[in-house]
mmCIF file of C-alpha atoms in Angstrom:
data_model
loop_
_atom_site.group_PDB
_atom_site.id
_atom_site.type_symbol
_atom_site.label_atom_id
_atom_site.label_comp_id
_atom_site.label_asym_id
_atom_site.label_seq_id
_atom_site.Cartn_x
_atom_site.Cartn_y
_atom_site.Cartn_z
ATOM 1 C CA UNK A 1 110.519 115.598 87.270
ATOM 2 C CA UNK A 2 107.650 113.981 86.589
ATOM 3 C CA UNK A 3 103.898 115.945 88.542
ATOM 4 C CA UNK A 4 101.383 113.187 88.794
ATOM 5 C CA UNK A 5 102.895 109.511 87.736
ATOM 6 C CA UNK A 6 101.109 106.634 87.438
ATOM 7 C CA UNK A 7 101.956 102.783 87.391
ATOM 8 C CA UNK A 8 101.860 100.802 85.585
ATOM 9 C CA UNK A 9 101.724 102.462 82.340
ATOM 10 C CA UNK A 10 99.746 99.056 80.558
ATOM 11 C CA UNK A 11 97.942 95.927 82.883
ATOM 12 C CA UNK A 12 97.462 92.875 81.307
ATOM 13 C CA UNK A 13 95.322 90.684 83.331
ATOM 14 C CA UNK A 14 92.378 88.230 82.990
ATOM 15 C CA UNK A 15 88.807 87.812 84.354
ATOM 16 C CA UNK A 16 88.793 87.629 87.862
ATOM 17 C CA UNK A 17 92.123 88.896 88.982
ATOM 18 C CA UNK A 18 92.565 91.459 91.428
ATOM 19 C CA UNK A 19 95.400 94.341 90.686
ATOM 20 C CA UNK A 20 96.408 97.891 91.891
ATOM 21 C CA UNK A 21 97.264 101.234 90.253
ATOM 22 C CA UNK A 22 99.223 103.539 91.552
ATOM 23 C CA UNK A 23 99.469 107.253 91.728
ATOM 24 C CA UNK A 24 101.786 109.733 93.439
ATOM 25 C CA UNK A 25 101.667 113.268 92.565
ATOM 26 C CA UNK A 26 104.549 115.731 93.592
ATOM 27 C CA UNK A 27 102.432 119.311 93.474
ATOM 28 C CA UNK A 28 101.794 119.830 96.489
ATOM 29 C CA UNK A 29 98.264 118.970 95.781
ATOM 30 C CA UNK A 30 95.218 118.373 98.117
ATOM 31 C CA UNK A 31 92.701 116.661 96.034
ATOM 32 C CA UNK A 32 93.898 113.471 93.786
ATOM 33 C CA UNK A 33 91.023 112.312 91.530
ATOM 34 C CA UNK A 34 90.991 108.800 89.392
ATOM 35 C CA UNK A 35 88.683 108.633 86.356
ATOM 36 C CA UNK A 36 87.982 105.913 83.561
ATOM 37 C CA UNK A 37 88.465 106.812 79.603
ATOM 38 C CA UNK A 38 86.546 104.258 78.154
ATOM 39 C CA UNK A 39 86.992 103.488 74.084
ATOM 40 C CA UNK A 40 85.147 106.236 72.969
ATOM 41 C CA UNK A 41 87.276 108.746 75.107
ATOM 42 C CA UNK A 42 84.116 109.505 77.157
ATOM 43 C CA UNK A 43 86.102 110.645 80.676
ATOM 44 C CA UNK A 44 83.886 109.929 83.508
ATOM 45 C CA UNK A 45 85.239 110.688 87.072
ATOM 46 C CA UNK A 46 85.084 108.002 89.741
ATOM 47 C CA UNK A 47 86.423 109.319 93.122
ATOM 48 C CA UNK A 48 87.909 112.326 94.296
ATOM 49 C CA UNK A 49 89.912 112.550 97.715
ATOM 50 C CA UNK A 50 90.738 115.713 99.460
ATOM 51 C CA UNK A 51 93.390 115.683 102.301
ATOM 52 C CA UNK A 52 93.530 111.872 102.090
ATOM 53 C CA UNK A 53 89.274 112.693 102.623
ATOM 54 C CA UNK A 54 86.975 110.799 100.289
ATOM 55 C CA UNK A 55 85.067 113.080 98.853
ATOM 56 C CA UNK A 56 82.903 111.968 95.684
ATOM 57 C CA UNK A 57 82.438 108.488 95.420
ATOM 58 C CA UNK A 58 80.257 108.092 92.000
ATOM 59 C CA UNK A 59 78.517 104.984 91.039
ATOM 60 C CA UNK A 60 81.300 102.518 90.655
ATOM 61 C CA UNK A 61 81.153 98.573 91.668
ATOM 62 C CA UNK A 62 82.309 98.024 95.167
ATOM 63 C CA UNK A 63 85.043 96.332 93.681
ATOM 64 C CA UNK A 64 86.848 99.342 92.505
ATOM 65 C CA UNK A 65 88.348 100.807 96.348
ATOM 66 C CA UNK A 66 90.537 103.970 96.449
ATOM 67 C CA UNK A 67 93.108 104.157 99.158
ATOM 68 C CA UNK A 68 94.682 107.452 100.378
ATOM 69 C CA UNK A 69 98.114 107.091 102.182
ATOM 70 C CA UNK A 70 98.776 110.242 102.305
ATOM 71 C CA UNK A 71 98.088 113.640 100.499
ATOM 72 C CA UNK A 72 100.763 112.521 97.449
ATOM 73 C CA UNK A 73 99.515 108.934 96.855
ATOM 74 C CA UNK A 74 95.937 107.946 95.593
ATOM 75 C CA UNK A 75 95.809 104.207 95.212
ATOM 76 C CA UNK A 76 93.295 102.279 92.997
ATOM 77 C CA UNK A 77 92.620 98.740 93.988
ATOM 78 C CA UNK A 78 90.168 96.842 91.311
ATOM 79 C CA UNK A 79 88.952 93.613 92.549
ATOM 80 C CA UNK A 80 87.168 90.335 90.416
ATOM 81 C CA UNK A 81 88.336 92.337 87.360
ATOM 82 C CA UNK A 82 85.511 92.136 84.541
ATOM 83 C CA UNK A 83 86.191 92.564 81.054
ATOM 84 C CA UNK A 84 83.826 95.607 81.100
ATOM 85 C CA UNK A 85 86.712 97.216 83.726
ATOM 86 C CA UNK A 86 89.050 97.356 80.163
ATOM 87 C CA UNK A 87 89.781 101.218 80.013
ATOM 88 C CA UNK A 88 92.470 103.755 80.961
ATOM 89 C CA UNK A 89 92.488 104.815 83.986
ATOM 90 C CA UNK A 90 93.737 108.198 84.694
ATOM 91 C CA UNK A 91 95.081 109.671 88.200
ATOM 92 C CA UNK A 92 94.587 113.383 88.286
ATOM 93 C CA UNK A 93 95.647 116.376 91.160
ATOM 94 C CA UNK A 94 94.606 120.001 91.808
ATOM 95 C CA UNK A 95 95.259 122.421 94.205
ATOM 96 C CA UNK A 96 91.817 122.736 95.291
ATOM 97 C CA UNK A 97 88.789 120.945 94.891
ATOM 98 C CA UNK A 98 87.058 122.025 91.386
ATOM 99 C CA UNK A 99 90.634 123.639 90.031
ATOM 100 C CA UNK A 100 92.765 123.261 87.750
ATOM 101 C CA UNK A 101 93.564 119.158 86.981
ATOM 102 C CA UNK A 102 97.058 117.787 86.251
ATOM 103 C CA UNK A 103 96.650 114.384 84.654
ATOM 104 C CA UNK A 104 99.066 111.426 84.845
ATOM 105 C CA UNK A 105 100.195 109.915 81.568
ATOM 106 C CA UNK A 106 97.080 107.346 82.442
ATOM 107 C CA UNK A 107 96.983 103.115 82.811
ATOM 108 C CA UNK A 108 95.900 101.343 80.185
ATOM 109 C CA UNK A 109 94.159 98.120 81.450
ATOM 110 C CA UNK A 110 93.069 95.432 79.730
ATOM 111 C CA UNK A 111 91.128 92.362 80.721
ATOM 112 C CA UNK A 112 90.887 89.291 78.874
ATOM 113 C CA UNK B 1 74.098 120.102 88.278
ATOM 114 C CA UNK B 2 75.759 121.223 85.478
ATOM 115 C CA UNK B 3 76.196 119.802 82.393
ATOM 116 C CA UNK B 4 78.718 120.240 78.907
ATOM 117 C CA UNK B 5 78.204 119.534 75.240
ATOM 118 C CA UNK B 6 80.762 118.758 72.664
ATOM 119 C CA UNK B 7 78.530 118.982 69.393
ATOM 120 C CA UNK B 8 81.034 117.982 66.941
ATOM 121 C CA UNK B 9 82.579 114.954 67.925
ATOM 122 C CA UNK B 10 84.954 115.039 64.244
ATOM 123 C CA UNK B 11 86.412 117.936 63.137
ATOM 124 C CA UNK B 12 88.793 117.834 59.827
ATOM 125 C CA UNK B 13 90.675 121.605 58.945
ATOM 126 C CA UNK B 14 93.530 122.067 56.659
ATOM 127 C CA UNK B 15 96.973 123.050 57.769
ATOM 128 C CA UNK B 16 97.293 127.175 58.101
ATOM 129 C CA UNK B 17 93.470 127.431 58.354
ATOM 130 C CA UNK B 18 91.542 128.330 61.030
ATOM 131 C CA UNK B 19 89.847 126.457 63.929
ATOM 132 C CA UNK B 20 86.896 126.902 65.892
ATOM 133 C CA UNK B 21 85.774 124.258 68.542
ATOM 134 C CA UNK B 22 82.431 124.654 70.208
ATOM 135 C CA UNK B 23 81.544 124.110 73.718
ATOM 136 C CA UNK B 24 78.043 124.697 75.533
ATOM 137 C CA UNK B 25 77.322 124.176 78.772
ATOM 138 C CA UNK B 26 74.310 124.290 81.584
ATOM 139 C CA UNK B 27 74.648 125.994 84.719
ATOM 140 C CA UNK B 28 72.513 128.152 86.946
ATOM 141 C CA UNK B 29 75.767 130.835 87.397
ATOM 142 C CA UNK B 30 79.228 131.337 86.288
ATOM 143 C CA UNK B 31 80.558 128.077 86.276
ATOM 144 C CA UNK B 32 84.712 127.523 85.681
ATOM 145 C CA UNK B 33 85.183 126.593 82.153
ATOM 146 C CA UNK B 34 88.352 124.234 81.191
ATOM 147 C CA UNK B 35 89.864 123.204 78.049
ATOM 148 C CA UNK B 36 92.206 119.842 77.880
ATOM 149 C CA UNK B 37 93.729 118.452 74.928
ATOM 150 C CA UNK B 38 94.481 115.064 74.839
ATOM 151 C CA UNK B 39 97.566 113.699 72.627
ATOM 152 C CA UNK B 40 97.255 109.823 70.925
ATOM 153 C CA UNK B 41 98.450 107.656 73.845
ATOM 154 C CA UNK B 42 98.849 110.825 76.725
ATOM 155 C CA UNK B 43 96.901 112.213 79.503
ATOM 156 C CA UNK B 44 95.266 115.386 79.074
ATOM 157 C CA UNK B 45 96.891 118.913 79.384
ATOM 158 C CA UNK B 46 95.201 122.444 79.911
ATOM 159 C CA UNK B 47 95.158 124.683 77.156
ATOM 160 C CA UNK B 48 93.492 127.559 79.299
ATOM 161 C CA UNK B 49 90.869 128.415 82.287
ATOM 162 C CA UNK B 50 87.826 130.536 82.672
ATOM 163 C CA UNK B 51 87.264 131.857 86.064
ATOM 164 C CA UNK B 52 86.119 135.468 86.116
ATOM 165 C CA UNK B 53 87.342 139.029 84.361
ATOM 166 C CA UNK B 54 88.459 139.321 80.705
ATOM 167 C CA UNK B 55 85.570 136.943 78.937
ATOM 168 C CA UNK B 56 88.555 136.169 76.051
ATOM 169 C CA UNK B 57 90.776 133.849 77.567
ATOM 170 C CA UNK B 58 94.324 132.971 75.684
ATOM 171 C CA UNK B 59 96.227 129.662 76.533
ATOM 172 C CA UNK B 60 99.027 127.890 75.711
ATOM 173 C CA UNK B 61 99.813 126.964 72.062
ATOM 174 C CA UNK B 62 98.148 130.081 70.612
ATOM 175 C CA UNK B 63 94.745 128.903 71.602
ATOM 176 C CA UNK B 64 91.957 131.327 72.675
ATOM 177 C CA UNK B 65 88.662 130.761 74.199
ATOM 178 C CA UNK B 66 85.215 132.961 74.409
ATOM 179 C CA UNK B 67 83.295 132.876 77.542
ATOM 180 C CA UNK B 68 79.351 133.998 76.462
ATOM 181 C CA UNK B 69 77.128 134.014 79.086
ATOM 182 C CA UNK B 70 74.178 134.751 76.461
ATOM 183 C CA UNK B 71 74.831 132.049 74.919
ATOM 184 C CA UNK B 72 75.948 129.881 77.580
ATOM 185 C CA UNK B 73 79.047 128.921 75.021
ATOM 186 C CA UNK B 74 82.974 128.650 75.831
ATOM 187 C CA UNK B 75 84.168 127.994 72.284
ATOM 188 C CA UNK B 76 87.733 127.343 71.623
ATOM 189 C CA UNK B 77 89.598 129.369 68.593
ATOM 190 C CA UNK B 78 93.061 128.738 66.938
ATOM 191 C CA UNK B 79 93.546 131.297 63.871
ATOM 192 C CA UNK B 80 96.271 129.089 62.008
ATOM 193 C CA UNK B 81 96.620 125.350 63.263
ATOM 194 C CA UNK B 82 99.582 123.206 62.697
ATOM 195 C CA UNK B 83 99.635 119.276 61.939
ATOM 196 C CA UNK B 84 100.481 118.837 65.730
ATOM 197 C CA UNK B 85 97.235 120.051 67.066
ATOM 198 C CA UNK B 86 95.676 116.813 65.785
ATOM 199 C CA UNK B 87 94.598 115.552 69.151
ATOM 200 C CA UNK B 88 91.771 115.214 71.282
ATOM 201 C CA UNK B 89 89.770 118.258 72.711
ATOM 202 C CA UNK B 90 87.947 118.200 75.797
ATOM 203 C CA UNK B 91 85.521 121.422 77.211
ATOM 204 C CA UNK B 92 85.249 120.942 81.176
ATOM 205 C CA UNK B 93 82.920 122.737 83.185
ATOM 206 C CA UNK B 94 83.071 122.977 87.549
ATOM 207 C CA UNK B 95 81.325 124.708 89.913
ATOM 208 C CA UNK B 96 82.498 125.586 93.556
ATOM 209 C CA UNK B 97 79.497 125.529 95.945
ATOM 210 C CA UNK B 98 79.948 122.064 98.092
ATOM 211 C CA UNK B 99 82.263 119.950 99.125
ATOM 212 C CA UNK B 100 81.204 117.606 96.559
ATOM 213 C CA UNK B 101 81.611 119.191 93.490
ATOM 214 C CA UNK B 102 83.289 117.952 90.503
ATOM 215 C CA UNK B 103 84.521 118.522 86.809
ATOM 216 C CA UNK B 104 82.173 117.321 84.397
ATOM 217 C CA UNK B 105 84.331 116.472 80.970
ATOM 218 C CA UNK B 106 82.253 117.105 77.449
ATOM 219 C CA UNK B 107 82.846 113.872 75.161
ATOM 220 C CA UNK B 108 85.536 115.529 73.301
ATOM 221 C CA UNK B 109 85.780 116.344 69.555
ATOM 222 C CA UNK B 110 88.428 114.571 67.701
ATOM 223 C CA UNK B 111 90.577 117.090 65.684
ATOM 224 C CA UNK B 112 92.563 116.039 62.100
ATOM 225 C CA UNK B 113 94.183 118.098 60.430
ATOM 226 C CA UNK B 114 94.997 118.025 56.449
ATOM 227 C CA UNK B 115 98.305 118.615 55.122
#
């Protein structure tokens, strides 16, 4: 039983296109986080929800938007993909904000 | 705002020797200190926490950690590592006063291990 999943596991797409990742997390967890692992493995967080509440929003394009259904699901929607967006993009859930994270098995995207 | 440092970004042992990982970090108080390890192609998985209490901190895997206040370090320690600790390490440091606060991640230090 899998905590935190994410999907899909690889994105394929080219300059311009707009896709989604998604993330549910079965923990019971109240804060769902997405960050970006860029080539160098540098892991930078990009938003944090807590209680479907966004909570840190850090400087990422306006085309990146975050969608909370519901405590389990943190949704990434990228739009006008640039080939600077080529990463992996990790979901990530703890039981409080600042605790202990529990990282999906990431997204590896990749524009052309 | 706090702030981590990963000085070694390679790190090359032999198998059976041991390992010592460094980790500083920048805080005005006791932050929470993390260590992740990151397998080729995975996510990341905790190998133990910092808090509070007992400043030596074991995790999983037979890894230990150090908390040093003086010295504002949380290094990680393995006394005998095997070929499948060649992975990623990442030092993580949080603190708790608003709503806003986050994880920062250190750049990581790439482990390989020599047969």
């Amino acid at each position: 039983d899998t905590a935190v999943s994410q999907t899909p596991k690889y994105l394929v797409t080219q300059m311009g296109n707009d896709k989604s990742i998604k993330c549910e997390q079965n923990l019971g967890h109240d804060t769902m986080y997405w960050y970006k692992q860029d080539s160098k493995k540098f892991l930078k967080i990009m938003f944090s929800y807590n209680n479907k509440e966004l909570i840190i929003n850090e400087t990422v394009p306006n085309r990146f938007s975050p969608k909370s259904p519901d405590k389990a699901h943190l949704n990434l929607h990228i739009n006008s993909l640039e080939l600077g967006d080529s990463a992996v993009y990790f979901c990530a859930s703890s039981p409080k904000i600042v605790g202990v994270q529990y990282f999906g098995p990431g997204t590896r995207l990749t524009v052309t | 705002a706090q702030s981590v440092t990963q000085p070694d970004i390679h790190i090359t042992v032999s198998e059976g020797a041991s390992l010592e990982l460094r980790c500083n970090y920048s805080y005005g108080a006791t932050p929470y200190l993390f260590w992740y390890v990151q397998s080729p192609g995975q996510g990341l998985q905790l190998l133990l926490k910092y808090f509070s209490g007992d400043t030596l901190v074991q995790g999983i895997k037979g890894f230990e950690a150090e908390f040093k206040r003086s010295q504002s370090s949380f290094n990680l320690r393995k006394p005998s590592v095997h070929w499948s600790d060649a992975a990623e390490y990442f030092c993580a440091v949080g603190a708790r006063l608003n709503r806003d606060d986050k994880i920062i991640f250190g750049k990581g230090t790439r482990l390989h291990i020599l047969p």
